[in-house]
PDB file of C-alpha atoms in Angstrom:
ATOM      1  CA  MET B   8     -50.071  65.137  52.054  1.00 49.00           C
ATOM      2  CA  SER B   9     -50.635  61.589  50.889  1.00 49.00           C
ATOM      3  CA  ALA B  10     -48.326  58.648  51.444  1.00 52.00           C
ATOM      4  CA  PRO B  11     -47.362  56.447  48.484  1.00 51.00           C
ATOM      5  CA  THR B  12     -50.031  53.959  47.556  1.00 47.00           C
ATOM      6  CA  ALA B  13     -50.096  50.999  45.217  1.00 43.00           C
ATOM      7  CA  ALA B  14     -52.146  52.944  42.694  1.00 43.00           C
ATOM      8  CA  ALA B  15     -49.821  55.944  42.774  1.00 46.00           C
ATOM      9  CA  GLU B  16     -46.812  53.722  42.188  1.00 51.00           C
ATOM     10  CA  GLY B  17     -48.514  51.799  39.403  1.00 67.00           C
ATOM     11  CA  ALA B  18     -47.965  48.525  41.270  1.00 78.00           C
ATOM     12  CA  THR B  19     -50.174  45.883  42.770  1.00 91.00           C
ATOM     13  CA  PRO B  20     -50.720  46.163  46.530  1.00 87.00           C
ATOM     14  CA  GLU B  21     -48.457  43.170  47.108  1.00 91.00           C
ATOM     15  CA  GLN B  22     -45.682  44.693  44.980  1.00 93.00           C
ATOM     16  CA  ALA B  23     -45.987  47.995  46.815  1.00 94.00           C
ATOM     17  CA  LEU B  24     -45.824  46.177  50.155  1.00 95.00           C
ATOM     18  CA  GLN B  25     -42.626  44.446  49.066  1.00 95.00           C
ATOM     19  CA  ASP B  26     -41.163  47.789  47.961  1.00 96.00           C
ATOM     20  CA  PHE B  27     -41.598  49.246  51.456  1.00 96.00           C
ATOM     21  CA  ALA B  28     -40.270  46.056  53.042  1.00 97.00           C
ATOM     22  CA  GLY B  29     -37.315  46.272  50.665  1.00 97.00           C
ATOM     23  CA  LYS B  30     -36.484  49.790  51.860  1.00 97.00           C
ATOM     24  CA  TRP B  31     -36.097  48.467  55.373  1.00 98.00           C
ATOM     25  CA  ARG B  32     -34.128  45.405  54.266  1.00 98.00           C
ATOM     26  CA  ALA B  33     -31.754  47.676  52.336  1.00 98.00           C
ATOM     27  CA  ARG B  34     -30.892  49.546  55.542  1.00 97.00           C
ATOM     28  CA  TRP B  35     -30.701  46.319  57.569  1.00 98.00           C
ATOM     29  CA  PRO B  36     -29.307  43.652  55.205  1.00 98.00           C
ATOM     30  CA  GLU B  37     -28.292  41.684  58.304  1.00 98.00           C
ATOM     31  CA  TRP B  38     -31.913  40.620  58.593  1.00 98.00           C
ATOM     32  CA  SER B  39     -31.426  38.004  55.882  1.00 97.00           C
ATOM     33  CA  VAL B  40     -29.245  36.198  58.430  1.00 97.00           C
ATOM     34  CA  ALA B  41     -31.071  37.133  61.633  1.00 98.00           C
ATOM     35  CA  GLU B  42     -34.583  36.208  60.499  1.00 98.00           C
ATOM     36  CA  VAL B  43     -33.823  32.486  60.738  1.00 97.00           C
ATOM     37  CA  PHE B  44     -34.535  32.836  64.478  1.00 97.00           C
ATOM     38  CA  VAL B  45     -38.083  34.069  63.782  1.00 97.00           C
ATOM     39  CA  PRO B  46     -40.819  31.470  63.150  1.00 96.00           C
ATOM     40  CA  ARG B  47     -41.475  31.395  59.423  1.00 96.00           C
ATOM     41  CA  ALA B  48     -45.155  32.272  59.868  1.00 96.00           C
ATOM     42  CA  GLN B  49     -44.208  35.511  61.644  1.00 96.00           C
ATOM     43  CA  ARG B  50     -41.489  36.758  59.272  1.00 97.00           C
ATOM     44  CA  GLY B  51     -43.782  38.683  56.948  1.00 97.00           C
ATOM     45  CA  ALA B  52     -45.385  40.593  59.813  1.00 97.00           C
ATOM     46  CA  ALA B  53     -41.966  41.198  61.392  1.00 98.00           C
ATOM     47  CA  VAL B  54     -40.588  42.860  58.267  1.00 98.00           C
ATOM     48  CA  ALA B  55     -43.768  44.888  57.692  1.00 98.00           C
ATOM     49  CA  TRP B  56     -43.778  46.120  61.297  1.00 98.00           C
ATOM     50  CA  ALA B  57     -40.081  46.997  61.097  1.00 98.00           C
ATOM     51  CA  ALA B  58     -40.726  48.852  57.833  1.00 98.00           C
ATOM     52  CA  LEU B  59     -43.569  50.828  59.421  1.00 98.00           C
ATOM     53  CA  GLN B  60     -41.346  51.878  62.306  1.00 98.00           C
ATOM     54  CA  GLN B  61     -38.741  52.997  59.774  1.00 98.00           C
ATOM     55  CA  GLU B  62     -41.322  55.050  57.888  1.00 98.00           C
ATOM     56  CA  LEU B  63     -42.263  56.829  61.124  1.00 98.00           C
ATOM     57  CA  THR B  64     -38.731  57.527  62.321  1.00 98.00           C
ATOM     58  CA  ASP B  65     -37.605  58.638  58.864  1.00 98.00           C
ATOM     59  CA  ALA B  66     -40.495  61.112  58.832  1.00 98.00           C
ATOM     60  CA  ALA B  67     -39.558  62.414  62.276  1.00 98.00           C
ATOM     61  CA  TRP B  68     -35.792  62.687  61.894  1.00 97.00           C
ATOM     62  CA  GLY B  69     -34.941  62.464  58.210  1.00 96.00           C
ATOM     63  CA  GLY B  70     -34.039  65.371  55.941  1.00 92.00           C
ATOM     64  CA  SER B  71     -33.091  68.951  56.693  1.00 91.00           C
ATOM     65  CA  ASP B  72     -36.651  70.324  56.504  1.00 95.00           C
ATOM     66  CA  ALA B  73     -39.027  69.239  59.252  1.00 95.00           C
ATOM     67  CA  LEU B  74     -42.258  70.193  57.479  1.00 97.00           C
ATOM     68  CA  PRO B  75     -42.576  67.230  55.058  1.00 97.00           C
ATOM     69  CA  GLY B  76     -41.976  64.801  57.897  1.00 97.00           C
ATOM     70  CA  GLU B  77     -44.499  66.509  60.148  1.00 97.00           C
ATOM     71  CA  ALA B  78     -47.097  66.270  57.391  1.00 98.00           C
ATOM     72  CA  LYS B  79     -46.295  62.602  56.850  1.00 98.00           C
ATOM     73  CA  LEU B  80     -46.662  61.823  60.556  1.00 98.00           C
ATOM     74  CA  GLY B  81     -50.026  63.602  60.517  1.00 98.00           C
ATOM     75  CA  TRP B  82     -51.055  61.406  57.594  1.00 98.00           C
ATOM     76  CA  TRP B  83     -49.955  58.311  59.513  1.00 98.00           C
ATOM     77  CA  MET B  84     -52.016  59.320  62.530  1.00 98.00           C
ATOM     78  CA  GLU B  85     -55.124  59.249  60.369  1.00 98.00           C
ATOM     79  CA  GLU B  86     -54.059  56.059  58.624  1.00 98.00           C
ATOM     80  CA  LEU B  87     -53.543  54.164  61.887  1.00 98.00           C
ATOM     81  CA  LYS B  88     -56.907  55.322  63.188  1.00 97.00           C
ATOM     82  CA  GLY B  89     -58.442  53.991  59.982  1.00 96.00           C
ATOM     83  CA  TRP B  90     -56.842  50.603  60.525  1.00 96.00           C
ATOM     84  CA  ARG B  91     -58.897  50.134  63.674  1.00 90.00           C
ATOM     85  CA  GLU B  92     -62.017  50.935  61.637  1.00 91.00           C
ATOM     86  CA  GLY B  93     -61.232  48.467  58.864  1.00 91.00           C
ATOM     87  CA  ARG B  94     -59.784  50.962  56.375  1.00 93.00           C
ATOM     88  CA  ARG B  95     -56.303  51.112  54.926  1.00 94.00           C
ATOM     89  CA  ARG B  96     -54.541  53.147  52.262  1.00 95.00           C
ATOM     90  CA  HIS B  97     -50.862  52.383  52.798  1.00 96.00           C
ATOM     91  CA  PRO B  98     -49.410  49.156  51.331  1.00 96.00           C
ATOM     92  CA  LEU B  99     -47.986  48.126  54.706  1.00 97.00           C
ATOM     93  CA  GLY B 100     -51.570  47.830  55.883  1.00 97.00           C
ATOM     94  CA  LEU B 101     -51.900  44.779  53.673  1.00 96.00           C
ATOM     95  CA  ALA B 102     -49.744  42.871  56.170  1.00 96.00           C
ATOM     96  CA  LEU B 103     -50.646  44.735  59.355  1.00 97.00           C
ATOM     97  CA  GLN B 104     -54.091  46.337  59.300  1.00 96.00           C
ATOM     98  CA  ARG B 105     -56.042  43.188  60.117  1.00 94.00           C
ATOM     99  CA  GLN B 106     -53.742  42.265  62.974  1.00 95.00           C
ATOM    100  CA  ASP B 107     -55.349  42.736  66.373  1.00 94.00           C
ATOM    101  CA  ALA B 108     -52.818  45.271  67.649  1.00 97.00           C
ATOM    102  CA  PRO B 109     -53.160  48.633  69.441  1.00 97.00           C
ATOM    103  CA  TRP B 110     -52.693  50.857  66.391  1.00 97.00           C
ATOM    104  CA  LEU B 111     -54.589  53.693  68.079  1.00 97.00           C
ATOM    105  CA  ALA B 112     -51.959  53.807  70.827  1.00 97.00           C
ATOM    106  CA  LEU B 113     -49.283  54.141  68.162  1.00 98.00           C
ATOM    107  CA  ALA B 114     -51.227  56.960  66.506  1.00 98.00           C
ATOM    108  CA  ALA B 115     -51.521  58.723  69.866  1.00 98.00           C
ATOM    109  CA  ALA B 116     -47.730  58.540  70.332  1.00 98.00           C
ATOM    110  CA  LEU B 117     -46.885  60.209  67.014  1.00 98.00           C
ATOM    111  CA  PRO B 118     -47.191  63.836  68.204  1.00 97.00           C
ATOM    112  CA  GLY B 119     -44.443  63.080  70.719  1.00 96.00           C
ATOM    113  CA  LEU B 120     -42.318  61.569  67.954  1.00 97.00           C
ATOM    114  CA  ARG B 121     -42.898  64.675  65.837  1.00 96.00           C
ATOM    115  CA  ASP B 122     -41.835  66.932  68.688  1.00 95.00           C
ATOM    116  CA  SER B 123     -38.697  64.885  69.342  1.00 95.00           C
ATOM    117  CA  ARG B 124     -36.942  66.420  66.335  1.00 94.00           C
ATOM    118  CA  GLU B 125     -35.669  69.243  68.546  1.00 92.00           C
ATOM    119  CA  ARG B 126     -32.350  68.537  70.202  1.00 95.00           C
ATOM    120  CA  PRO B 127     -32.914  67.243  73.771  1.00 96.00           C
ATOM    121  CA  GLY B 128     -31.357  69.003  76.722  1.00 97.00           C
ATOM    122  CA  ASP B 129     -29.929  65.887  78.321  1.00 97.00           C
ATOM    123  CA  ARG B 130     -30.107  62.098  78.345  1.00 96.00           C
ATOM    124  CA  THR B 131     -33.226  61.999  80.515  1.00 97.00           C
ATOM    125  CA  GLU B 132     -35.111  64.282  78.148  1.00 97.00           C
ATOM    126  CA  ALA B 133     -33.969  62.232  75.153  1.00 97.00           C
ATOM    127  CA  PHE B 134     -35.319  59.020  76.670  1.00 97.00           C
ATOM    128  CA  ASP B 135     -38.475  60.474  78.211  1.00 97.00           C
ATOM    129  CA  GLY B 136     -39.508  62.097  74.952  1.00 97.00           C
ATOM    130  CA  LEU B 137     -39.672  58.677  73.294  1.00 98.00           C
ATOM    131  CA  LEU B 138     -41.356  56.835  76.161  1.00 98.00           C
ATOM    132  CA  PRO B 139     -44.934  56.921  74.739  1.00 97.00           C
ATOM    133  CA  LEU B 140     -43.734  55.648  71.374  1.00 98.00           C
ATOM    134  CA  ALA B 141     -41.652  52.899  72.980  1.00 98.00           C
ATOM    135  CA  GLN B 142     -44.611  51.807  75.103  1.00 97.00           C
ATOM    136  CA  ALA B 143     -46.860  51.655  72.038  1.00 98.00           C
ATOM    137  CA  CYS B 144     -44.253  49.665  70.104  1.00 98.00           C
ATOM    138  CA  ALA B 145     -43.856  47.201  72.988  1.00 97.00           C
ATOM    139  CA  ALA B 146     -47.619  46.639  73.093  1.00 96.00           C
ATOM    140  CA  ILE B 147     -47.739  46.041  69.341  1.00 97.00           C
ATOM    141  CA  ASP B 148     -44.814  43.615  69.575  1.00 97.00           C
ATOM    142  CA  ALA B 149     -46.751  41.596  72.135  1.00 96.00           C
ATOM    143  CA  ALA B 150     -49.866  41.584  69.942  1.00 96.00           C
ATOM    144  CA  LEU B 151     -48.081  40.551  66.738  1.00 97.00           C
ATOM    145  CA  PHE B 152     -45.629  37.965  68.053  1.00 96.00           C
ATOM    146  CA  ASP B 153     -45.427  35.255  70.676  1.00 87.00           C
ATOM    147  CA  PRO B 154     -44.179  36.862  73.901  1.00 84.00           C
ATOM    148  CA  ILE B 155     -41.226  35.068  75.450  1.00 84.00           C
ATOM    149  CA  PRO B 156     -42.422  33.194  78.587  1.00 83.00           C
ATOM    150  CA  GLY B 157     -42.020  35.289  81.692  1.00 83.00           C
ATOM    151  CA  GLN B 158     -41.447  38.533  79.774  1.00 83.00           C
ATOM    152  CA  LEU B 159     -44.004  41.318  80.106  1.00 85.00           C
ATOM    153  CA  PRO B 160     -44.309  43.813  77.218  1.00 86.00           C
ATOM    154  CA  GLU B 161     -43.220  46.636  79.544  1.00 90.00           C
ATOM    155  CA  ALA B 162     -39.838  44.960  79.958  1.00 90.00           C
ATOM    156  CA  ALA B 163     -39.024  45.797  76.336  1.00 94.00           C
ATOM    157  CA  VAL B 164     -39.554  49.558  76.685  1.00 97.00           C
ATOM    158  CA  PRO B 165     -35.988  50.555  77.720  1.00 97.00           C
ATOM    159  CA  ALA B 166     -34.496  48.538  74.862  1.00 97.00           C
ATOM    160  CA  ILE B 167     -36.883  50.139  72.380  1.00 98.00           C
ATOM    161  CA  GLN B 168     -35.994  53.610  73.659  1.00 98.00           C
ATOM    162  CA  SER B 169     -32.298  52.834  73.224  1.00 98.00           C
ATOM    163  CA  SER B 170     -32.847  51.471  69.722  1.00 98.00           C
ATOM    164  CA  LEU B 171     -34.887  54.521  68.750  1.00 98.00           C
ATOM    165  CA  LEU B 172     -32.089  56.814  69.910  1.00 98.00           C
ATOM    166  CA  GLU B 173     -29.619  54.735  67.895  1.00 97.00           C
ATOM    167  CA  THR B 174     -31.874  55.219  64.872  1.00 97.00           C
ATOM    168  CA  ARG B 175     -32.022  58.958  65.493  1.00 97.00           C
ATOM    169  CA  LEU B 176     -28.234  59.113  65.662  1.00 96.00           C
ATOM    170  CA  LEU B 177     -28.062  57.178  62.386  1.00 95.00           C
ATOM    171  CA  LEU B 178     -30.416  59.644  60.674  1.00 96.00           C
ATOM    172  CA  GLN B 179     -29.304  62.947  62.185  1.00 95.00           C
ATOM    173  CA  GLY B 180     -25.740  62.571  63.400  1.00 93.00           C
ATOM    174  CA  ASP B 181     -24.606  65.429  65.661  1.00 93.00           C
ATOM    175  CA  PRO B 182     -28.054  67.146  65.809  1.00 94.00           C
ATOM    176  CA  ALA B 183     -29.339  64.062  67.668  1.00 96.00           C
ATOM    177  CA  VAL B 184     -26.891  64.564  70.535  1.00 97.00           C
ATOM    178  CA  PRO B 185     -28.275  66.110  73.758  1.00 97.00           C
ATOM    179  CA  LEU B 186     -26.973  69.561  74.664  1.00 97.00           C
ATOM    180  CA  SER B 187     -25.399  68.297  77.884  1.00 96.00           C
ATOM    181  CA  VAL B 188     -23.358  65.751  75.931  1.00 96.00           C
ATOM    182  CA  VAL B 189     -22.333  68.401  73.393  1.00 95.00           C
ATOM    183  CA  ALA B 190     -21.087  70.623  76.227  1.00 93.00           C
ATOM    184  CA  ARG B 191     -19.155  67.740  77.747  1.00 92.00           C
ATOM    185  CA  ALA B 192     -17.577  66.866  74.403  1.00 89.00           C
ATOM    186  CA  MET B 193     -16.546  70.497  73.829  1.00 89.00           C
ATOM    187  CA  ALA B 194     -14.912  70.641  77.250  1.00 83.00           C
ATOM    188  CA  ARG B 195     -12.976  67.467  76.487  1.00 79.00           C
ATOM    189  CA  PRO B 196     -11.905  67.625  72.828  1.00 74.00           C
ATOM    190  CA  GLY B 197     -11.640  64.252  71.197  1.00 74.00           C
ATOM    191  CA  GLU B 198     -13.797  62.247  68.818  1.00 79.00           C
ATOM    192  CA  GLY B 199     -16.763  64.598  68.926  1.00 90.00           C
ATOM    193  CA  ALA B 200     -20.259  64.782  70.374  1.00 94.00           C
ATOM    194  CA  ALA B 201     -21.744  61.924  68.318  1.00 94.00           C
ATOM    195  CA  ALA B 202     -19.055  59.506  69.496  1.00 93.00           C
ATOM    196  CA  GLU B 203     -19.542  60.670  73.086  1.00 94.00           C
ATOM    197  CA  TRP B 204     -23.292  60.077  72.802  1.00 96.00           C
ATOM    198  CA  SER B 205     -22.723  56.636  71.289  1.00 96.00           C
ATOM    199  CA  ARG B 206     -20.630  55.651  74.284  1.00 95.00           C
ATOM    200  CA  GLU B 207     -23.281  56.959  76.653  1.00 96.00           C
ATOM    201  CA  LEU B 208     -26.012  55.013  74.884  1.00 97.00           C
ATOM    202  CA  LEU B 209     -23.938  51.839  75.062  1.00 97.00           C
ATOM    203  CA  ALA B 210     -23.148  52.364  78.740  1.00 96.00           C
ATOM    204  CA  GLN B 211     -26.824  52.474  79.707  1.00 95.00           C
ATOM    205  CA  TRP B 212     -28.117  49.915  77.150  1.00 97.00           C
ATOM    206  CA  PRO B 213     -30.476  47.566  79.035  1.00 95.00           C
ATOM    207  CA  GLU B 214     -29.538  43.948  79.557  1.00 93.00           C
ATOM    208  CA  ARG B 215     -32.900  42.724  78.278  1.00 91.00           C
ATOM    209  CA  PHE B 216     -33.273  43.320  74.556  1.00 94.00           C
ATOM    210  CA  GLY B 217     -37.028  42.816  74.314  1.00 94.00           C
ATOM    211  CA  ALA B 218     -40.009  40.630  75.141  1.00 94.00           C
ATOM    212  CA  THR B 219     -40.401  39.003  71.699  1.00 96.00           C
ATOM    213  CA  VAL B 220     -37.864  37.385  69.398  1.00 97.00           C
ATOM    214  CA  PRO B 221     -38.140  39.966  66.573  1.00 97.00           C
ATOM    215  CA  ARG B 222     -37.593  42.857  69.003  1.00 97.00           C
ATOM    216  CA  ARG B 223     -34.617  41.115  70.573  1.00 97.00           C
ATOM    217  CA  LEU B 224     -33.081  40.621  67.148  1.00 98.00           C
ATOM    218  CA  TRP B 225     -33.628  44.240  66.052  1.00 98.00           C
ATOM    219  CA  THR B 226     -32.172  45.480  69.329  1.00 98.00           C
ATOM    220  CA  ALA B 227     -29.183  43.145  69.132  1.00 98.00           C
ATOM    221  CA  LEU B 228     -28.304  44.284  65.616  1.00 98.00           C
ATOM    222  CA  ALA B 229     -28.598  47.968  66.557  1.00 97.00           C
ATOM    223  CA  HIS B 230     -26.525  47.435  69.706  1.00 98.00           C
ATOM    224  CA  THR B 231     -23.789  45.595  67.820  1.00 98.00           C
ATOM    225  CA  ARG B 232     -23.575  48.267  65.135  1.00 97.00           C
ATOM    226  CA  LEU B 233     -23.178  50.904  67.819  1.00 97.00           C
ATOM    227  CA  GLN B 234     -20.496  48.825  69.564  1.00 96.00           C
ATOM    228  CA  ARG B 235     -18.560  48.708  66.309  1.00 95.00           C
ATOM    229  CA  GLY B 236     -18.590  52.477  66.026  1.00 92.00           C
ATOM    230  CA  ASP B 237     -20.942  53.145  63.109  1.00 92.00           C
ATOM    231  CA  ALA B 238     -24.727  53.016  63.478  1.00 92.00           C
ATOM    232  CA  ALA B 239     -25.152  53.129  59.691  1.00 93.00           C
ATOM    233  CA  ARG B 240     -22.704  50.391  58.727  1.00 95.00           C
ATOM    234  CA  PRO B 241     -24.153  46.896  58.219  1.00 97.00           C
ATOM    235  CA  LEU B 242     -22.537  44.025  60.055  1.00 98.00           C
ATOM    236  CA  SER B 243     -20.747  41.193  58.319  1.00 97.00           C
ATOM    237  CA  PRO B 244     -22.855  38.038  57.963  1.00 97.00           C
ATOM    238  CA  TRP B 245     -20.920  36.175  60.675  1.00 97.00           C
ATOM    239  CA  THR B 246     -21.072  39.102  63.090  1.00 98.00           C
ATOM    240  CA  ALA B 247     -24.787  39.503  62.375  1.00 98.00           C
ATOM    241  CA  LEU B 248     -25.408  35.799  62.966  1.00 98.00           C
ATOM    242  CA  LEU B 249     -23.581  35.878  66.307  1.00 98.00           C
ATOM    243  CA  ALA B 250     -25.395  39.054  67.375  1.00 98.00           C
ATOM    244  CA  ALA B 251     -28.760  37.557  66.385  1.00 98.00           C
ATOM    245  CA  TRP B 252     -28.037  34.305  68.199  1.00 97.00           C
ATOM    246  CA  ARG B 253     -27.139  36.178  71.360  1.00 96.00           C
ATOM    247  CA  GLY B 254     -30.174  38.411  70.972  1.00 96.00           C
ATOM    248  CA  ALA B 255     -32.547  35.484  70.538  1.00 94.00           C
ATOM    249  CA  ARG B 256     -31.112  33.867  73.688  1.00 91.00           C
ATOM    250  CA  ASN B 257     -31.071  37.154  75.662  1.00 82.00           C
TER     251      ASN B 257
END
């Protein structure tokens, strides 16, 4: 399976890069407000890196058939290995491939992301299954952006795990909910398993939202959406601005 390329889309590499960035912006329109807290020189890389993470999580958890996503993640494993060797095929590589970041660690974490499609047994399994990916993302954050003084990359891992689980809930709904939470929701009829899982995610959400400004902003927006009861619903501009301001100061 091949991922979309500039040639396949009949666009220049730069146009194709903007198309993938636009897919992410369409899901997170709040970024047009939040990005003011990111240094201008880092905004292009921030959007490209966010778009890459979306491509990976969409492949893992999107759609009713797992096979296309598994094939796409396999393609990305090879693509990321190529980035370390000076090769790129995907348009997002135009903004990211030459960055000195641990892309091989991200490639190594993708089998775990692929396997995470199965419903976890409980909260611990849900978080542990995404630990390698969260660690790789934290290391890439630190390589791409200026770490906040006094914050080690490892400090961002719990927030990234929480954000990933919020993304999975957005993409899958009830199938993302651990079996233990489903059983608890069935024993106590009410809003349903997804709402129960949302509350559990919020209850354990870490106080520190990340070790770089972009990660803190992404985490703050995801956390605020979840607080407002709908992981898929964009925030109003004023709510997004307040969430981003708090995230940047976190």
